[in-house]
Amino acid sequence: MVADQGSGPSSPEEGTLFWWEVLSDTERRLAASASPSREARWIVAAVSGIEDDAGLNLPAIPRHLARLDVLVDRRLAGEPLQYVLGRWPFRGLDLMIDRRVLIPRAETEVVAGFALEECNRAAASQPLGEPVHVADLGCGSGAIGLAVAVEHLAARVWCTDFSTDALAVARANLAGLGLPARRVSLVEGSWFSALPACMAGRFDVVVSNPPYVADSEPLPPEVADWEPQAALRAGPRGTEDLVHLVEEAPAWLTPDGALVLELSPASADAVAERARSVGYRAVRVHPDLVGRDRVLVARRPA
């Protein structure tokens, strides 16, 4: 690594690199990325533990520089920043992630928010101390289910996934959750088949971010080449898993329970119409942070 010339603290001896120099050089190396300054900050913080400007005046440690070079090379090869870092924030959680699971995104934070609203609604109609039963189907890293467990103290959460690899990541994240981990179960299996039969008709909230990309739909290389395709693509239409969840959820929900689904803006109207045809009440499609239709919320058919 060669540091850029520029203003900053002088080195106490020849050849010493300070983190401010390393940051400048890393930003230069990442110049072709969408946000080189932000990405350089993330990577430098990941290897150095420095998150404020004052810390950038400290001398860099050679072993940290060697790791930084590895991370930058991975990013330059096209690997998503989130996988390069190995961790990513989600609603206050610090999630471990890698190529076994989807990258947690801001739109999925919105989904978790609506799931929590439904948890609050369910809790308001229950005796004090009664648990709110939640199923996060196809949980991947566990982002939604673990966020619900942390943010809603009455939530009893089942996180399921058919992928043993994904559940290994979710298990690692669960291990770092603290006391809320006691209210979370991880179960392997496909959709509702993973849940214990005794829970049929007892879930207050069923939430999922299922695959919703059609097989023929193009995706950016950073998504198509790196993220797990089984968690992205649902089939020829892209709505296969969404429709399955809509049709099967009533048997697992309480009489006033809610289904909360992340979906594609292109399929929002069709999936909402399917929910209405099944008999769901109060079917609504809500926007994500940039105004695109993204979240279906529907109450169980009477």
Tab-separated table of C-alpha atoms in Angstrom:
chain	number	residue	atom	x	y	z
A	1	MET	CA	0.000	0.000	0.000
A	2	VAL	CA	1.341	3.430	-0.947
A	3	ALA	CA	-0.043	6.424	0.901
A	4	ASP	CA	-1.220	9.516	-0.942
A	5	GLN	CA	0.688	12.715	-0.374
A	6	GLY	CA	-1.352	15.287	1.515
A	7	SER	CA	-1.726	17.277	4.666
A	8	GLY	CA	-1.820	15.525	8.001
A	9	PRO	CA	0.325	14.688	11.031
A	10	SER	CA	3.966	14.135	10.236
A	11	SER	CA	5.370	10.642	10.778
A	12	PRO	CA	7.659	10.192	13.776
A	13	GLU	CA	9.995	8.111	11.633
A	14	GLU	CA	10.539	7.356	7.986
A	15	GLY	CA	8.064	4.856	6.511
A	16	THR	CA	5.373	5.134	9.209
A	17	LEU	CA	1.828	5.164	7.849
A	18	PHE	CA	-1.039	6.794	9.662
A	19	TRP	CA	-4.622	5.673	9.277
A	20	TRP	CA	-5.580	8.971	7.641
A	21	GLU	CA	-3.085	8.147	4.883
A	22	VAL	CA	-4.405	4.596	4.615
A	23	LEU	CA	-7.971	5.888	4.352
A	24	SER	CA	-7.011	8.287	1.563
A	25	ASP	CA	-5.199	5.553	-0.357
A	26	THR	CA	-8.098	3.099	0.119
A	27	GLU	CA	-10.551	5.654	-1.233
A	28	ARG	CA	-8.319	6.119	-4.273
A	29	ARG	CA	-8.177	2.374	-4.886
A	30	LEU	CA	-11.966	2.138	-4.690
A	31	ALA	CA	-12.555	5.108	-6.987
A	32	ALA	CA	-14.588	3.012	-9.447
A	33	SER	CA	-17.152	1.971	-6.825
A	34	ALA	CA	-20.460	3.751	-6.377
A	35	SER	CA	-19.398	5.367	-3.090
A	36	PRO	CA	-15.611	5.140	-2.646
A	37	SER	CA	-15.460	7.403	0.404
A	38	ARG	CA	-18.140	5.513	2.300
A	39	GLU	CA	-16.756	2.101	1.355
A	40	ALA	CA	-13.204	3.099	2.297
A	41	ARG	CA	-14.465	4.238	5.706
A	42	TRP	CA	-16.272	0.939	6.272
A	43	ILE	CA	-13.254	-1.162	5.337
A	44	VAL	CA	-10.764	0.886	7.357
A	45	ALA	CA	-13.071	0.742	10.370
A	46	ALA	CA	-13.463	-3.026	9.972
A	47	VAL	CA	-9.719	-3.705	10.090
A	48	SER	CA	-8.627	-0.990	12.526
A	49	GLY	CA	-11.604	-0.598	14.847
A	50	ILE	CA	-11.348	3.158	14.303
A	51	GLU	CA	-14.676	4.904	13.790
A	52	ASP	CA	-13.826	8.548	14.482
A	53	ASP	CA	-11.533	11.094	12.866
A	54	ALA	CA	-9.280	11.366	15.912
A	55	GLY	CA	-8.311	7.729	15.638
A	56	LEU	CA	-7.099	8.272	12.083
A	57	ASN	CA	-4.060	10.079	13.532
A	58	LEU	CA	-2.772	6.795	14.987
A	59	PRO	CA	-0.087	4.803	13.150
A	60	ALA	CA	-1.338	1.791	11.198
A	61	ILE	CA	-0.331	-1.710	12.305
A	62	PRO	CA	1.246	-3.854	9.537
A	63	ARG	CA	-0.949	-6.907	10.144
A	64	HIS	CA	-4.034	-4.697	9.878
A	65	LEU	CA	-2.734	-3.311	6.584
A	66	ALA	CA	-2.304	-6.839	5.234
A	67	ARG	CA	-5.936	-7.643	6.069
A	68	LEU	CA	-7.070	-4.363	4.553
A	69	ASP	CA	-5.348	-5.242	1.286
A	70	VAL	CA	-7.218	-8.563	1.191
A	71	LEU	CA	-10.580	-6.871	1.767
A	72	VAL	CA	-9.952	-4.191	-0.845
A	73	ASP	CA	-8.886	-6.796	-3.395
A	74	ARG	CA	-12.105	-8.710	-2.769
A	75	ARG	CA	-14.140	-5.552	-3.275
A	76	LEU	CA	-12.251	-4.720	-6.466
A	77	ALA	CA	-13.103	-8.210	-7.729
A	78	GLY	CA	-16.803	-7.284	-7.516
A	79	GLU	CA	-17.743	-8.902	-4.221
A	80	PRO	CA	-20.456	-6.890	-2.439
A	81	LEU	CA	-19.169	-4.683	0.346
A	82	GLN	CA	-21.408	-6.409	2.894
A	83	TYR	CA	-19.836	-9.797	2.213
A	84	VAL	CA	-16.359	-8.274	2.208
A	85	LEU	CA	-16.966	-6.869	5.681
A	86	GLY	CA	-18.678	-10.041	6.889
A	87	ARG	CA	-21.140	-8.038	8.970
A	88	TRP	CA	-23.966	-5.604	8.292
A	89	PRO	CA	-26.356	-3.566	10.479
A	90	PHE	CA	-30.080	-4.304	10.514
A	91	ARG	CA	-32.440	-2.344	12.791
A	92	GLY	CA	-29.697	-1.964	15.393
A	93	LEU	CA	-28.460	-5.547	15.122
A	94	ASP	CA	-24.916	-6.305	13.981
A	95	LEU	CA	-25.496	-9.333	11.756
A	96	MET	CA	-22.839	-11.737	10.560
A	97	ILE	CA	-23.404	-12.430	6.861
A	98	ASP	CA	-21.676	-14.189	3.989
A	99	ARG	CA	-22.577	-15.704	0.623
A	100	ARG	CA	-24.801	-18.323	2.248
A	101	VAL	CA	-27.507	-15.696	2.866
A	102	LEU	CA	-29.001	-12.632	1.229
A	103	ILE	CA	-27.628	-9.233	2.165
A	104	PRO	CA	-30.038	-7.547	4.636
A	105	ARG	CA	-31.496	-4.490	2.909
A	106	ALA	CA	-33.298	-1.348	3.970
A	107	GLU	CA	-36.575	-2.515	2.413
A	108	THR	CA	-36.486	-5.617	4.614
A	109	GLU	CA	-36.104	-3.370	7.654
A	110	VAL	CA	-39.439	-1.881	6.586
A	111	VAL	CA	-40.939	-5.390	6.467
A	112	ALA	CA	-39.705	-6.065	9.995
A	113	GLY	CA	-41.294	-2.789	11.081
A	114	PHE	CA	-44.721	-3.864	9.824
A	115	ALA	CA	-44.301	-7.269	11.479
A	116	LEU	CA	-43.615	-5.470	14.755
A	117	GLU	CA	-46.711	-3.312	14.288
A	118	GLU	CA	-48.756	-6.492	13.962
A	119	CYS	CA	-47.073	-7.901	17.073
A	120	ASN	CA	-48.112	-4.784	18.976
A	121	ARG	CA	-51.657	-5.111	17.708
A	122	ALA	CA	-51.796	-8.752	18.792
A	123	ALA	CA	-50.311	-8.015	22.214
A	124	ALA	CA	-52.890	-5.281	22.854
A	125	SER	CA	-55.711	-7.826	22.683
A	126	GLN	CA	-54.059	-10.506	24.823
A	127	PRO	CA	-53.779	-10.934	28.599
A	128	LEU	CA	-50.644	-9.358	30.058
A	129	GLY	CA	-47.720	-11.745	29.882
A	130	GLU	CA	-49.094	-13.901	27.096
A	131	PRO	CA	-46.549	-14.479	24.287
A	132	VAL	CA	-47.019	-13.213	20.763
A	133	HIS	CA	-46.207	-16.111	18.459
A	134	VAL	CA	-44.272	-15.174	15.317
A	135	ALA	CA	-42.967	-17.269	12.423
A	136	ASP	CA	-40.195	-15.912	10.186
A	137	LEU	CA	-40.247	-18.265	7.213
A	138	GLY	CA	-37.174	-18.487	4.992
A	139	CYS	CA	-35.252	-16.520	7.603
A	140	GLY	CA	-31.808	-16.485	5.939
A	141	SER	CA	-29.489	-14.637	8.306
A	142	GLY	CA	-32.360	-14.360	10.795
A	143	ALA	CA	-32.630	-10.606	10.286
A	144	ILE	CA	-36.406	-10.213	10.574
A	145	GLY	CA	-37.051	-12.797	13.263
A	146	LEU	CA	-34.164	-11.726	15.483
A	147	ALA	CA	-35.118	-8.056	15.156
A	148	VAL	CA	-38.668	-8.932	16.231
A	149	ALA	CA	-37.376	-10.905	19.220
A	150	VAL	CA	-35.177	-7.994	20.345
A	151	GLU	CA	-37.727	-5.242	19.794
A	152	HIS	CA	-40.840	-7.016	21.089
A	153	LEU	CA	-40.317	-8.505	24.534
A	154	ALA	CA	-43.437	-10.689	24.326
A	155	ALA	CA	-42.472	-12.234	20.985
A	156	ARG	CA	-41.868	-15.993	20.806
A	157	VAL	CA	-40.224	-16.486	17.411
A	158	TRP	CA	-39.740	-19.483	15.133
A	159	CYS	CA	-37.139	-18.870	12.391
A	160	THR	CA	-37.178	-21.439	9.597
A	161	ASP	CA	-35.175	-22.105	6.454
A	162	PHE	CA	-34.730	-25.092	4.143
A	163	SER	CA	-31.022	-24.258	3.782
A	164	THR	CA	-28.706	-25.733	6.403
A	165	ASP	CA	-26.117	-23.147	5.337
A	166	ALA	CA	-28.498	-20.268	5.974
A	167	LEU	CA	-29.483	-21.678	9.357
A	168	ALA	CA	-25.803	-21.891	10.314
A	169	VAL	CA	-25.537	-18.135	9.726
A	170	ALA	CA	-28.780	-17.492	11.622
A	171	ARG	CA	-27.456	-19.652	14.485
A	172	ALA	CA	-24.280	-17.563	14.665
A	173	ASN	CA	-26.369	-14.398	14.842
A	174	LEU	CA	-28.658	-15.924	17.450
A	175	ALA	CA	-25.630	-16.727	19.620
A	176	GLY	CA	-24.832	-13.024	19.841
A	177	LEU	CA	-28.371	-11.926	20.650
A	178	GLY	CA	-28.245	-12.186	24.445
A	179	LEU	CA	-31.384	-12.779	26.501
A	180	PRO	CA	-33.855	-12.472	23.578
A	181	ALA	CA	-32.254	-15.618	22.110
A	182	ARG	CA	-34.178	-17.640	24.697
A	183	ARG	CA	-37.385	-16.757	22.857
A	184	VAL	CA	-36.162	-17.856	19.418
A	185	SER	CA	-36.190	-21.327	17.850
A	186	LEU	CA	-34.360	-22.184	14.620
A	187	VAL	CA	-35.946	-24.962	12.580
A	188	GLU	CA	-34.879	-26.509	9.279
A	189	GLY	CA	-37.539	-27.122	6.648
A	190	SER	CA	-39.486	-25.671	3.756
A	191	TRP	CA	-41.991	-22.978	4.673
A	192	PHE	CA	-44.779	-24.206	6.957
A	193	SER	CA	-43.600	-27.826	6.976
A	194	ALA	CA	-40.788	-26.767	9.306
A	195	LEU	CA	-43.207	-25.637	12.018
A	196	PRO	CA	-44.498	-27.963	14.765
A	197	ALA	CA	-47.996	-29.216	13.952
A	198	CYS	CA	-49.203	-28.169	17.415
A	199	MET	CA	-48.705	-24.527	16.395
A	200	ALA	CA	-51.277	-24.624	13.598
A	201	GLY	CA	-53.772	-21.797	14.142
A	202	ARG	CA	-51.667	-20.206	16.899
A	203	PHE	CA	-49.371	-17.741	15.137
A	204	ASP	CA	-50.222	-14.091	15.600
A	205	VAL	CA	-47.821	-13.054	12.827
A	206	VAL	CA	-46.318	-14.936	9.899
A	207	VAL	CA	-43.642	-12.888	8.161
A	208	SER	CA	-41.376	-13.705	5.238
A	209	ASN	CA	-38.997	-12.248	2.698
A	210	PRO	CA	-39.352	-15.090	0.171
A	211	PRO	CA	-37.796	-15.399	-3.283
A	212	TYR	CA	-39.757	-13.123	-5.623
A	213	VAL	CA	-37.588	-12.724	-8.726
A	214	ALA	CA	-38.681	-14.516	-11.922
A	215	ASP	CA	-36.172	-16.944	-13.411
A	216	SER	CA	-35.771	-14.857	-16.565
A	217	GLU	CA	-35.582	-11.476	-14.834
A	218	PRO	CA	-32.142	-9.857	-15.142
A	219	LEU	CA	-30.308	-8.874	-11.987
A	220	PRO	CA	-27.262	-6.649	-11.435
A	221	PRO	CA	-24.018	-8.673	-11.529
A	222	GLU	CA	-23.300	-7.834	-7.891
A	223	VAL	CA	-26.532	-9.633	-6.995
A	224	ALA	CA	-26.660	-12.373	-9.629
A	225	ASP	CA	-23.019	-13.425	-9.238
A	226	TRP	CA	-22.749	-13.357	-5.471
A	227	GLU	CA	-26.029	-13.784	-3.604
A	228	PRO	CA	-27.707	-17.224	-3.229
A	229	GLN	CA	-29.993	-17.762	-6.205
A	230	ALA	CA	-32.318	-20.066	-4.280
A	231	ALA	CA	-33.162	-17.149	-2.002
A	232	LEU	CA	-33.793	-14.825	-4.944
A	233	ARG	CA	-35.552	-16.693	-7.737
A	234	ALA	CA	-38.988	-18.205	-7.236
A	235	GLY	CA	-39.787	-19.699	-10.651
A	236	PRO	CA	-41.006	-18.649	-14.099
A	237	ARG	CA	-43.467	-16.058	-12.772
A	238	GLY	CA	-41.609	-14.935	-9.674
A	239	THR	CA	-44.746	-15.177	-7.525
A	240	GLU	CA	-44.731	-18.922	-6.857
A	241	ASP	CA	-43.507	-18.734	-3.245
A	242	LEU	CA	-45.575	-15.649	-2.467
A	243	VAL	CA	-48.766	-17.372	-3.623
A	244	HIS	CA	-47.873	-20.502	-1.644
A	245	LEU	CA	-47.468	-18.461	1.527
A	246	VAL	CA	-50.711	-16.581	0.925
A	247	GLU	CA	-52.644	-19.816	0.410
A	248	GLU	CA	-51.142	-21.798	3.287
A	249	ALA	CA	-50.859	-19.149	6.006
A	250	PRO	CA	-54.540	-19.146	7.101
A	251	ALA	CA	-54.169	-22.615	8.610
A	252	TRP	CA	-51.358	-21.338	10.837
A	253	LEU	CA	-52.664	-17.927	11.855
A	254	THR	CA	-54.885	-17.064	14.793
A	255	PRO	CA	-58.355	-15.738	13.855
A	256	ASP	CA	-57.021	-12.169	13.837
A	257	GLY	CA	-53.456	-13.043	12.844
A	258	ALA	CA	-51.546	-11.259	10.100
A	259	LEU	CA	-49.436	-12.300	7.145
A	260	VAL	CA	-46.581	-9.878	6.325
A	261	LEU	CA	-44.673	-10.423	3.082
A	262	GLU	CA	-41.905	-8.638	1.227
A	263	LEU	CA	-42.605	-8.635	-2.506
A	264	SER	CA	-41.636	-7.086	-5.807
A	265	PRO	CA	-43.377	-3.862	-6.834
A	266	ALA	CA	-44.183	-5.568	-10.149
A	267	SER	CA	-46.135	-8.349	-8.439
A	268	ALA	CA	-47.718	-6.371	-5.609
A	269	ASP	CA	-51.145	-5.941	-7.206
A	270	ALA	CA	-51.388	-9.581	-8.294
A	271	VAL	CA	-50.398	-10.956	-4.892
A	272	ALA	CA	-52.753	-8.578	-3.083
A	273	GLU	CA	-55.587	-9.659	-5.370
A	274	ARG	CA	-54.769	-13.301	-4.658
A	275	ALA	CA	-54.932	-12.600	-0.930
A	276	ARG	CA	-58.354	-10.999	-1.333
A	277	SER	CA	-59.599	-13.949	-3.382
A	278	VAL	CA	-58.484	-16.336	-0.617
A	279	GLY	CA	-60.568	-14.271	1.803
A	280	TYR	CA	-58.007	-12.236	3.739
A	281	ARG	CA	-59.298	-9.094	5.409
A	282	ALA	CA	-57.701	-5.638	5.516
A	283	VAL	CA	-55.330	-6.415	2.653
A	284	ARG	CA	-52.863	-3.549	2.208
A	285	VAL	CA	-49.707	-3.009	0.194
A	286	HIS	CA	-47.252	-0.567	1.772
A	287	PRO	CA	-44.323	1.298	0.191
A	288	ASP	CA	-40.657	0.967	1.043
A	289	LEU	CA	-38.390	3.902	1.872
A	290	VAL	CA	-38.277	5.111	-1.738
A	291	GLY	CA	-42.014	4.784	-2.344
A	292	ARG	CA	-42.128	1.445	-4.206
A	293	ASP	CA	-44.815	-1.112	-3.327
A	294	ARG	CA	-42.929	-3.558	-1.127
A	295	VAL	CA	-44.888	-5.002	1.831
A	296	LEU	CA	-48.145	-6.939	1.875
A	297	VAL	CA	-50.037	-7.007	5.174
A	298	ALA	CA	-53.204	-9.091	5.319
A	299	ARG	CA	-55.370	-10.442	8.164
A	300	ARG	CA	-56.489	-14.055	8.260
A	301	PRO	CA	-59.742	-14.917	6.515
A	302	ALA	CA	-62.687	-15.087	8.889
